[in-house]
Tab-separated table of C-alpha atoms and ligand atoms in Angstrom:
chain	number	residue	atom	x	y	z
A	1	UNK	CA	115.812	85.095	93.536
A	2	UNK	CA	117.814	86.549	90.724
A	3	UNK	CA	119.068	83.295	89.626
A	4	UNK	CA	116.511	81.807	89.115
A	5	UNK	CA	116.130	84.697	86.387
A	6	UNK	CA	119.396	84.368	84.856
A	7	UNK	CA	119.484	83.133	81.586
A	8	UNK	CA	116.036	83.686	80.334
A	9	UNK	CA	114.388	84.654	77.483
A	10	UNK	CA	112.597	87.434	78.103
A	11	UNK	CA	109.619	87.275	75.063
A	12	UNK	CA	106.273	87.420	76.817
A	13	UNK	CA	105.342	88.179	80.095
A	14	UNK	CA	103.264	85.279	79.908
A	15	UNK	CA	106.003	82.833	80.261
A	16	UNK	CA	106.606	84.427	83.588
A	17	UNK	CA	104.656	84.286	86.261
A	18	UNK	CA	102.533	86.743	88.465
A	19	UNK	CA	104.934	86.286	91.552
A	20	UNK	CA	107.539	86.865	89.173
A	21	UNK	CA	106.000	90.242	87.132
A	22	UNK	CA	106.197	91.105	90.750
A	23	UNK	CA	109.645	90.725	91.433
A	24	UNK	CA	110.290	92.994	87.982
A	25	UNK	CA	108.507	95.729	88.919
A	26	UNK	CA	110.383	95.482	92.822
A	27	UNK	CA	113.229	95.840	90.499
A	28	UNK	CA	112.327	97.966	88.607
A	29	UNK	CA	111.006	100.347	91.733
A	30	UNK	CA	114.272	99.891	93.609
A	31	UNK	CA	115.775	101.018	90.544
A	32	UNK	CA	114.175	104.030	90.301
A	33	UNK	CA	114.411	104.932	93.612
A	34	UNK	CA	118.589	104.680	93.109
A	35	UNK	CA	118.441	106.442	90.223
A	36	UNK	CA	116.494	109.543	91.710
A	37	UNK	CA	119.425	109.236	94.234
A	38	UNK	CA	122.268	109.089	92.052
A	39	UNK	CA	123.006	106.299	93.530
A	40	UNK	CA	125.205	103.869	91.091
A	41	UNK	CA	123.847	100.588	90.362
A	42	UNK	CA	127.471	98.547	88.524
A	43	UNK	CA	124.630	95.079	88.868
A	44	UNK	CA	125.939	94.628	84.526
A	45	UNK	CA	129.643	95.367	85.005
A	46	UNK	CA	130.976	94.475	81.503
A	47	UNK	CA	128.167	92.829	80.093
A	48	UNK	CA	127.211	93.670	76.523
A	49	UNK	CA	123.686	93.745	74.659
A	50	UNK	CA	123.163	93.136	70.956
A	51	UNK	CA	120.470	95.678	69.685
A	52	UNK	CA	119.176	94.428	66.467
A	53	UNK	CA	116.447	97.082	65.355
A	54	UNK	CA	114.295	96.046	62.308
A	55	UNK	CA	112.088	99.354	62.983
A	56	UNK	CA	112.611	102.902	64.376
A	57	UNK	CA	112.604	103.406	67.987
A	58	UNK	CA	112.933	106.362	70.100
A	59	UNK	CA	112.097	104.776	73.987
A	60	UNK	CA	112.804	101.359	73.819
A	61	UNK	CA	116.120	101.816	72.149
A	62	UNK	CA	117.131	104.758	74.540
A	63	UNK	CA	115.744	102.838	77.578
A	64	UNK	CA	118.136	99.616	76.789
A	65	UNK	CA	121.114	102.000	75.644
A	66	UNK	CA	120.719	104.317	78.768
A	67	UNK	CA	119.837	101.731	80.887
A	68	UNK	CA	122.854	98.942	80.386
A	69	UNK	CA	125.488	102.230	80.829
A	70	UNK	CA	123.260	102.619	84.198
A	71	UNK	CA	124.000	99.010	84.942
A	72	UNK	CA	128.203	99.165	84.106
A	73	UNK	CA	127.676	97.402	80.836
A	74	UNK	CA	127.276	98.550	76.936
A	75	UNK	CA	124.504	97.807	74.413
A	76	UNK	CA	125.783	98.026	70.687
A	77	UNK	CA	123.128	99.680	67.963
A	78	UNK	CA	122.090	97.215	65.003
A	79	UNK	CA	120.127	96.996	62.126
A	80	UNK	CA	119.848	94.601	59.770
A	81	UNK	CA	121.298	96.489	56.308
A	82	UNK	CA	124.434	96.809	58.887
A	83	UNK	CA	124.602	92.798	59.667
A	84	UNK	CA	124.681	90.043	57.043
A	85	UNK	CA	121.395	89.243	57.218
A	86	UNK	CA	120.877	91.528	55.007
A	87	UNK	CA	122.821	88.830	52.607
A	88	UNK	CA	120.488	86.284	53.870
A	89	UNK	CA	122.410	85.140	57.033
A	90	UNK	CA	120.229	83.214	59.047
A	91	UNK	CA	118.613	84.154	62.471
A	92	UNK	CA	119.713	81.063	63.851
A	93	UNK	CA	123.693	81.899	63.098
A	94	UNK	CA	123.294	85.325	63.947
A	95	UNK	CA	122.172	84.093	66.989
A	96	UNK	CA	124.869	81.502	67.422
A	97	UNK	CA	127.396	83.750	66.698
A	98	UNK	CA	126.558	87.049	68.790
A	99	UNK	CA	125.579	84.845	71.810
A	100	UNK	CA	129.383	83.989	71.623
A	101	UNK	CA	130.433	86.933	72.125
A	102	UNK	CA	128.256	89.090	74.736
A	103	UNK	CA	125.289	88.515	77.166
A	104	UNK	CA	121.767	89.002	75.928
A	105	UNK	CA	120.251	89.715	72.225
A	106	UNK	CA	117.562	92.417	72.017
A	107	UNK	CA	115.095	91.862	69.169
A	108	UNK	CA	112.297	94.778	67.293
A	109	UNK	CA	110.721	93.012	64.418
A	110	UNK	CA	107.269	94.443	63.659
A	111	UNK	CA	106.314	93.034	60.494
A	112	UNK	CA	103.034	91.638	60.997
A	113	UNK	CA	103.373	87.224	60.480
A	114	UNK	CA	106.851	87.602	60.884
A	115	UNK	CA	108.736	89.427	64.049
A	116	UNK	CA	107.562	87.011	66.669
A	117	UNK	CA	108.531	83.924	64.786
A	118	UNK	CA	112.008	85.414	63.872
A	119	UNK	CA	112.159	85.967	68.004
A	120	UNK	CA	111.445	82.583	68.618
A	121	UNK	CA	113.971	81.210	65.912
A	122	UNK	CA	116.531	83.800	67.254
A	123	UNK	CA	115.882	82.499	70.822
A	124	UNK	CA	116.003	78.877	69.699
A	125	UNK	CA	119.461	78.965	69.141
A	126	UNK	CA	120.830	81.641	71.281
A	127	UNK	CA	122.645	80.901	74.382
A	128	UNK	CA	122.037	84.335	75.825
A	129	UNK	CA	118.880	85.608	76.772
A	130	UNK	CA	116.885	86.950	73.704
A	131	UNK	CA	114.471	90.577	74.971
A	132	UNK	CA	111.802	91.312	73.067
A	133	UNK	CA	111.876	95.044	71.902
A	134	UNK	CA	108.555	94.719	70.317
A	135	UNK	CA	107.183	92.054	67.795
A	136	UNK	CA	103.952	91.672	66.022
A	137	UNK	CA	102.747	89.946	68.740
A	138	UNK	CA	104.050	91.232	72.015
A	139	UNK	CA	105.581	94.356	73.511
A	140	UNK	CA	106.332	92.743	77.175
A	141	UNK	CA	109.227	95.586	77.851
A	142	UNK	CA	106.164	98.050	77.425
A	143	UNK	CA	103.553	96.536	79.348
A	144	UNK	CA	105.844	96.185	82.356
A	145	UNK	CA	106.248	99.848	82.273
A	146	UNK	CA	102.533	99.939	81.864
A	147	UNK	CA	101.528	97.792	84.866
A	148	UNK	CA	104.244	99.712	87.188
A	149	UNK	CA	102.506	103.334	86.170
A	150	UNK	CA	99.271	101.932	87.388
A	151	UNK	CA	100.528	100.714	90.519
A	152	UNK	CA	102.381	104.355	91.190
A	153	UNK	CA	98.435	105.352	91.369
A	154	UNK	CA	96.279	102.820	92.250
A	155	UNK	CA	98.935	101.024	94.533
A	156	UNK	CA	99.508	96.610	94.268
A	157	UNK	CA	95.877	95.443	94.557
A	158	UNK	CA	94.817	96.338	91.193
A	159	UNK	CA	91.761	94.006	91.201
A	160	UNK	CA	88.463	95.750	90.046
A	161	UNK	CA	90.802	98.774	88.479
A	162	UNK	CA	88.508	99.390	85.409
A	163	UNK	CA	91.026	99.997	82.411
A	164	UNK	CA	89.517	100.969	78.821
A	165	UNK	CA	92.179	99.763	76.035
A	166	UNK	CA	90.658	101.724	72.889
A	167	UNK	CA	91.252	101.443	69.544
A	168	UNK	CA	92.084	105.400	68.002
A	169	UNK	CA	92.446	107.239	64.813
A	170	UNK	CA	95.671	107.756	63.492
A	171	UNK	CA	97.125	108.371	60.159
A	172	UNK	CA	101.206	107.800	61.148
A	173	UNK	CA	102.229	104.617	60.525
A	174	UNK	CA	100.249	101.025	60.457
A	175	UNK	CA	101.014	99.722	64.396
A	176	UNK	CA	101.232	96.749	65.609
A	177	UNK	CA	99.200	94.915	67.679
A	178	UNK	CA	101.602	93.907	69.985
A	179	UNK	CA	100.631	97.020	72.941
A	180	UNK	CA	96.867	96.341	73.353
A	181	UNK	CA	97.950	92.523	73.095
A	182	UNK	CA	99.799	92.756	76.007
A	183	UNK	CA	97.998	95.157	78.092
A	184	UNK	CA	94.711	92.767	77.749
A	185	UNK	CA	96.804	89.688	78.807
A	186	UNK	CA	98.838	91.108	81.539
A	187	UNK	CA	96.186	93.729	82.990
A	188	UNK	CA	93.735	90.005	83.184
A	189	UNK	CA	96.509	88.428	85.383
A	190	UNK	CA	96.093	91.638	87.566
A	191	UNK	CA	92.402	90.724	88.128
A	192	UNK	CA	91.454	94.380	86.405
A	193	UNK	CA	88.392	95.192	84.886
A	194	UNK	CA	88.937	95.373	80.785
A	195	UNK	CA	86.626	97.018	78.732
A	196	UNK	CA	88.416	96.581	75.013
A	197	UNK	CA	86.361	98.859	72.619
A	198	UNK	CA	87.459	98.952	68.728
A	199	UNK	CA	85.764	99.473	65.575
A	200	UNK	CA	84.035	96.388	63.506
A	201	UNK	CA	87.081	94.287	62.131
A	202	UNK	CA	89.525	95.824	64.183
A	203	UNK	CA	89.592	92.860	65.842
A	204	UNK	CA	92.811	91.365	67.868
A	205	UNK	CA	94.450	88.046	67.417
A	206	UNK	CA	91.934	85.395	68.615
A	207	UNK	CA	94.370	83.134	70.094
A	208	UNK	CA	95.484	86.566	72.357
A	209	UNK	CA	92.063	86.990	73.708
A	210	UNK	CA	91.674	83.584	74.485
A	211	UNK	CA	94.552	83.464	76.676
A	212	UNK	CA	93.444	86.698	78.316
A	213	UNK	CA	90.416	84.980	78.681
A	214	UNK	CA	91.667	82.356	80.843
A	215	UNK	CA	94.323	84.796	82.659
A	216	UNK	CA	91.023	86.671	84.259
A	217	UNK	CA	89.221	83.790	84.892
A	218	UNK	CA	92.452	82.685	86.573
A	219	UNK	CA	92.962	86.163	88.305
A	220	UNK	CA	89.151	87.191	88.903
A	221	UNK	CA	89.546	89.765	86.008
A	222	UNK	CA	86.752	90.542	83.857
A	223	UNK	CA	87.447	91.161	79.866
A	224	UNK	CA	84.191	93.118	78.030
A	225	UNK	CA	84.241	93.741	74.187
A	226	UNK	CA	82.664	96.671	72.851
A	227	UNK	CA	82.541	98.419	69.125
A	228	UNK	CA	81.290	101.821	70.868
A	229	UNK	CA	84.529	104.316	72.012
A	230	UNK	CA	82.536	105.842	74.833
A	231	UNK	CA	81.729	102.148	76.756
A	232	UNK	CA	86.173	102.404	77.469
A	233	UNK	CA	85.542	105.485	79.337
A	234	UNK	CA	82.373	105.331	81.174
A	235	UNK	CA	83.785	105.595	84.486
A	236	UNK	CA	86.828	104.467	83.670
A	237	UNK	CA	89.692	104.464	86.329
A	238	UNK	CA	92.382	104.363	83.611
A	239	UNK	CA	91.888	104.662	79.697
A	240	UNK	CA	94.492	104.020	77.364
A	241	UNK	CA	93.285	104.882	73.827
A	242	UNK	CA	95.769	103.879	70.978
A	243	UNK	CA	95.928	102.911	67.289
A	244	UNK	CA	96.536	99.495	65.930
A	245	UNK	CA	96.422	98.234	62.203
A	246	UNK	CA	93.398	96.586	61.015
A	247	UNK	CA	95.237	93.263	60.272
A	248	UNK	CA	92.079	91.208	60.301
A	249	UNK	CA	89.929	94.159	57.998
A	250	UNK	CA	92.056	94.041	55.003
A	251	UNK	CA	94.667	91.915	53.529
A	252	UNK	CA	96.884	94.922	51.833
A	253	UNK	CA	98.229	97.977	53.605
A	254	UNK	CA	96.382	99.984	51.023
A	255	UNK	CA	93.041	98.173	52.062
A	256	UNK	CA	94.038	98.561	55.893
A	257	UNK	CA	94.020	102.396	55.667
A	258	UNK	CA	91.055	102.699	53.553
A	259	UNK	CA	89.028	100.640	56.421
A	260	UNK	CA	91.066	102.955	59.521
A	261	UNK	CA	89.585	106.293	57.485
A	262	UNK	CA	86.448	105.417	58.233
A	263	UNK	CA	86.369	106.048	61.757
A	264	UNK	CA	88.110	109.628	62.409
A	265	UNK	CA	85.890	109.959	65.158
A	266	UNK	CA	87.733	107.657	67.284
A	267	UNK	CA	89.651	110.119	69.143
A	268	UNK	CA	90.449	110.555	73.161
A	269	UNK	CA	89.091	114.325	73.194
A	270	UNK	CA	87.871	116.320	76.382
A	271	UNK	CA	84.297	114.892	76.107
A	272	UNK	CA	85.453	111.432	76.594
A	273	UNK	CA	87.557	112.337	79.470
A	274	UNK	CA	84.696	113.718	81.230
A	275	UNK	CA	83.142	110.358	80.836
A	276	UNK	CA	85.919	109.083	83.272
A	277	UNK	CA	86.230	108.899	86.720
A	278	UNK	CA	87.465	112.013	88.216
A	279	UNK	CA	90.778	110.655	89.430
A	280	UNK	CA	91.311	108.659	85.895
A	281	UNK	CA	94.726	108.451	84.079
A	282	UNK	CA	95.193	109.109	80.471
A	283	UNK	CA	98.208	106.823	79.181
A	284	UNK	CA	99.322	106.101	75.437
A	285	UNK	CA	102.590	104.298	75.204
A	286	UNK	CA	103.827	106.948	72.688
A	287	UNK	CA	104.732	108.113	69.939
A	288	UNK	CA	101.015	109.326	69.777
A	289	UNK	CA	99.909	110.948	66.675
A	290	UNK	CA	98.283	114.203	68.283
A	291	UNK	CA	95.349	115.664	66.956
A	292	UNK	CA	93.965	112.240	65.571
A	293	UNK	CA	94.228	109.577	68.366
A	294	UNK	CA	94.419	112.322	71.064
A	295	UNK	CA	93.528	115.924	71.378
A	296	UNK	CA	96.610	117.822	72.449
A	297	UNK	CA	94.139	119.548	75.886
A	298	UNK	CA	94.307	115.426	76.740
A	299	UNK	CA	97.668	114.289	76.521
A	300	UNK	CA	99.010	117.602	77.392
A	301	UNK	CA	95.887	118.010	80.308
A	302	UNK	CA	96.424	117.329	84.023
A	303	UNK	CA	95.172	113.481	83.502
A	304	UNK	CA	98.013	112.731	81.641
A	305	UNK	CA	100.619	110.586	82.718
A	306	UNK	CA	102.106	109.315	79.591
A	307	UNK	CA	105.801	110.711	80.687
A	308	UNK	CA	105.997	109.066	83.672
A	309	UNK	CA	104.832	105.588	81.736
A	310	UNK	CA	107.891	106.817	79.053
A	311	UNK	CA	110.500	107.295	81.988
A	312	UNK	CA	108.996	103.892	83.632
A	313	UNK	CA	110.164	101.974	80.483
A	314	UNK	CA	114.086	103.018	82.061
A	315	UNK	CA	113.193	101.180	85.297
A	316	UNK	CA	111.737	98.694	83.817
A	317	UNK	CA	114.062	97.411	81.051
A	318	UNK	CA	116.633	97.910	83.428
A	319	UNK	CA	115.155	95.547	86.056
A	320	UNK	CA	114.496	93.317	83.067
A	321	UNK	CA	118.388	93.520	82.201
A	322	UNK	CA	119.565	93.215	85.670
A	323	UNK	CA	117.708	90.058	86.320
A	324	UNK	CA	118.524	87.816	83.144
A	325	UNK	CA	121.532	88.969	81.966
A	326	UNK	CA	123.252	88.168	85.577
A	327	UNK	CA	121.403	89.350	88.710
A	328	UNK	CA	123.034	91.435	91.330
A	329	UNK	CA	126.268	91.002	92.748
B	401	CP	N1	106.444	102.851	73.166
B	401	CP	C1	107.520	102.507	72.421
B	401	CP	O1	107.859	101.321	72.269
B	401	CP	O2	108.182	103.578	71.902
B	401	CP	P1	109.282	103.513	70.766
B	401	CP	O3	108.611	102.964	69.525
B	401	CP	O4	109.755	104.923	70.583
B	401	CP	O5	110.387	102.598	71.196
């Protein structure tokens, strides 16, 4: 099975398909399993990933960098004022040229209209397989994590699982879009029952909820839109309320925040909880911006499970590595 992984690009789950998300997350399970033994796991023995981070990271860099060490191999740490892009080097001979010389490229490029194009350019011309650390479009290392948390609670049949993906309040940083993006497509594939609630204008990319249209009429998942916060939780199973930038509310940054300060209210506190089902999971793919998009009694409250969803993104990117970069031995 593995080699018929090796050698891919690894940008959106969606290029993969549901038997294979499977075989990840078997992986990424086994993996976990040998890890809570101390068992070693040499599957990468001297293979070497190219890190190139265009934005700050605190899981998905450690989770690569931990996880390739796991594996026998090395990752090296790069941004771009450290390469010559900076001087305008292109992405295609960047690609050509550290392809040469080790065994996968791993890509974060946020900037909203540009990261998943400079992926796809990056991938074009690579001969290694190119992972997608996050781009304005997708976060696929992420979701996987996400999907496997789930199925630690609700087990493989995840049809009917009612999910609320929530817009939230947050002040930090402008996010990308790229987490709810790929929750809605993947979760669809999983036949679960989406409820995506977000303020007026805070509206995904259309083409995104198209295709997560078709993935749950594929999958017999159901996908319901909402502008009211409280519709995500009503007897939710799992809720999973986050910030993202209001790319389609404003065209400036400045404009974006002025629109996001409107709605303070949006916040996962202990009211909406209660609105939940009584075994629900809280999950935010962190860093979460604590008193604004959460209350700290919530992501700090027995419904929490946002560490083990952190921790699962070392399993995952692992099985990830594992299968593209060579497969087991
Ligand atoms: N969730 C996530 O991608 O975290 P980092 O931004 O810290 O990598």
């Amino acid at each position: 099975m593995s080699s018929f992984f090796r050698g891919r690009h690894f940008i959106t789950c969606q290029d993969y398909t549901r038997d294979e998300i499977d075989v990840f997350l078997d992986v990424a399970r086994e993996l976990k399993l040998k890890f809570a033994h101390d068992e070693p796991t040499p599957w990468l023995l001297y293979k070497t990933v190219f890190m190139i981070f265009y934005d700050s990271s605190t899981r998905t860099r450690n989770s690569i960098e931990a996880g390739i060490t796991q594996l026998g191999g090395h990752a090296h740490f790069l941004t771009p004022d450290k390469l010559q892009l900076s001087h305008g080097e292109t992405p295609e001979d960047t690609a050509e040229v550290l392809s040469r010389l080790g065994h996968a490229i791993a890509i974060r490029a946020c900037e909203y209209g540009k990261g998943n194009e400079y992926l796809r350019r990056t991938a074009a011309r690579s001969r290694v397989p190119v992972l997608n650390l996050q781009d304005d479009v997708y976060h696929p290392m992420q979701v996987l994590a996400d999907i496997m948390t789930i199925r630690e609670r609700f087990g493989t049949d995840l049809h009917g699982v009612k999910v609320g993906i929530s817009w939230a309040y947050a002040e930090s940083h402008l996010k990308p879009l790229s987490v709810p993006q790929s929750q809605i497509l993947l979760f669809a594939r999983y036949g679960m029952d989406i409820t995506l609630a977000y303020p007026e204008k805070f509206d995904l990319s259309p083409e995104i909820m198209a295709q997560a249209r078709e993935n749950a009429a594929h999958h017999g998942g159901k996908i319901t839109v909402t502008h009211d916060m409280d519709e995500a939780f009503d007897k939710a199973d799992v809720v999973i309320p986050k910030n993202w930038g209001g790319f389609f509310a404003a065209s400036t940054p400045e404009g974006i925040v002025a629109e996001t300060k409107k709605h303070r209210d949006w916040i996962c506190d202990e009211r909406r909880m209660k609105l939940t089902r009584r075994h629900a999971i809280y999950m935010h793919a962190l860093p979460a911006d604590r008193g604004k998009e959460v209350t700290d009694a919530v992501i700090d409250g027995p419904q929490s499970v946002v560490y083990d969803e952190a921790e699962n993104r070392l399993h995952t990117a692992k099985a990830v590595m594992a299968l593209t970069m060579g497969g087991r031995p």
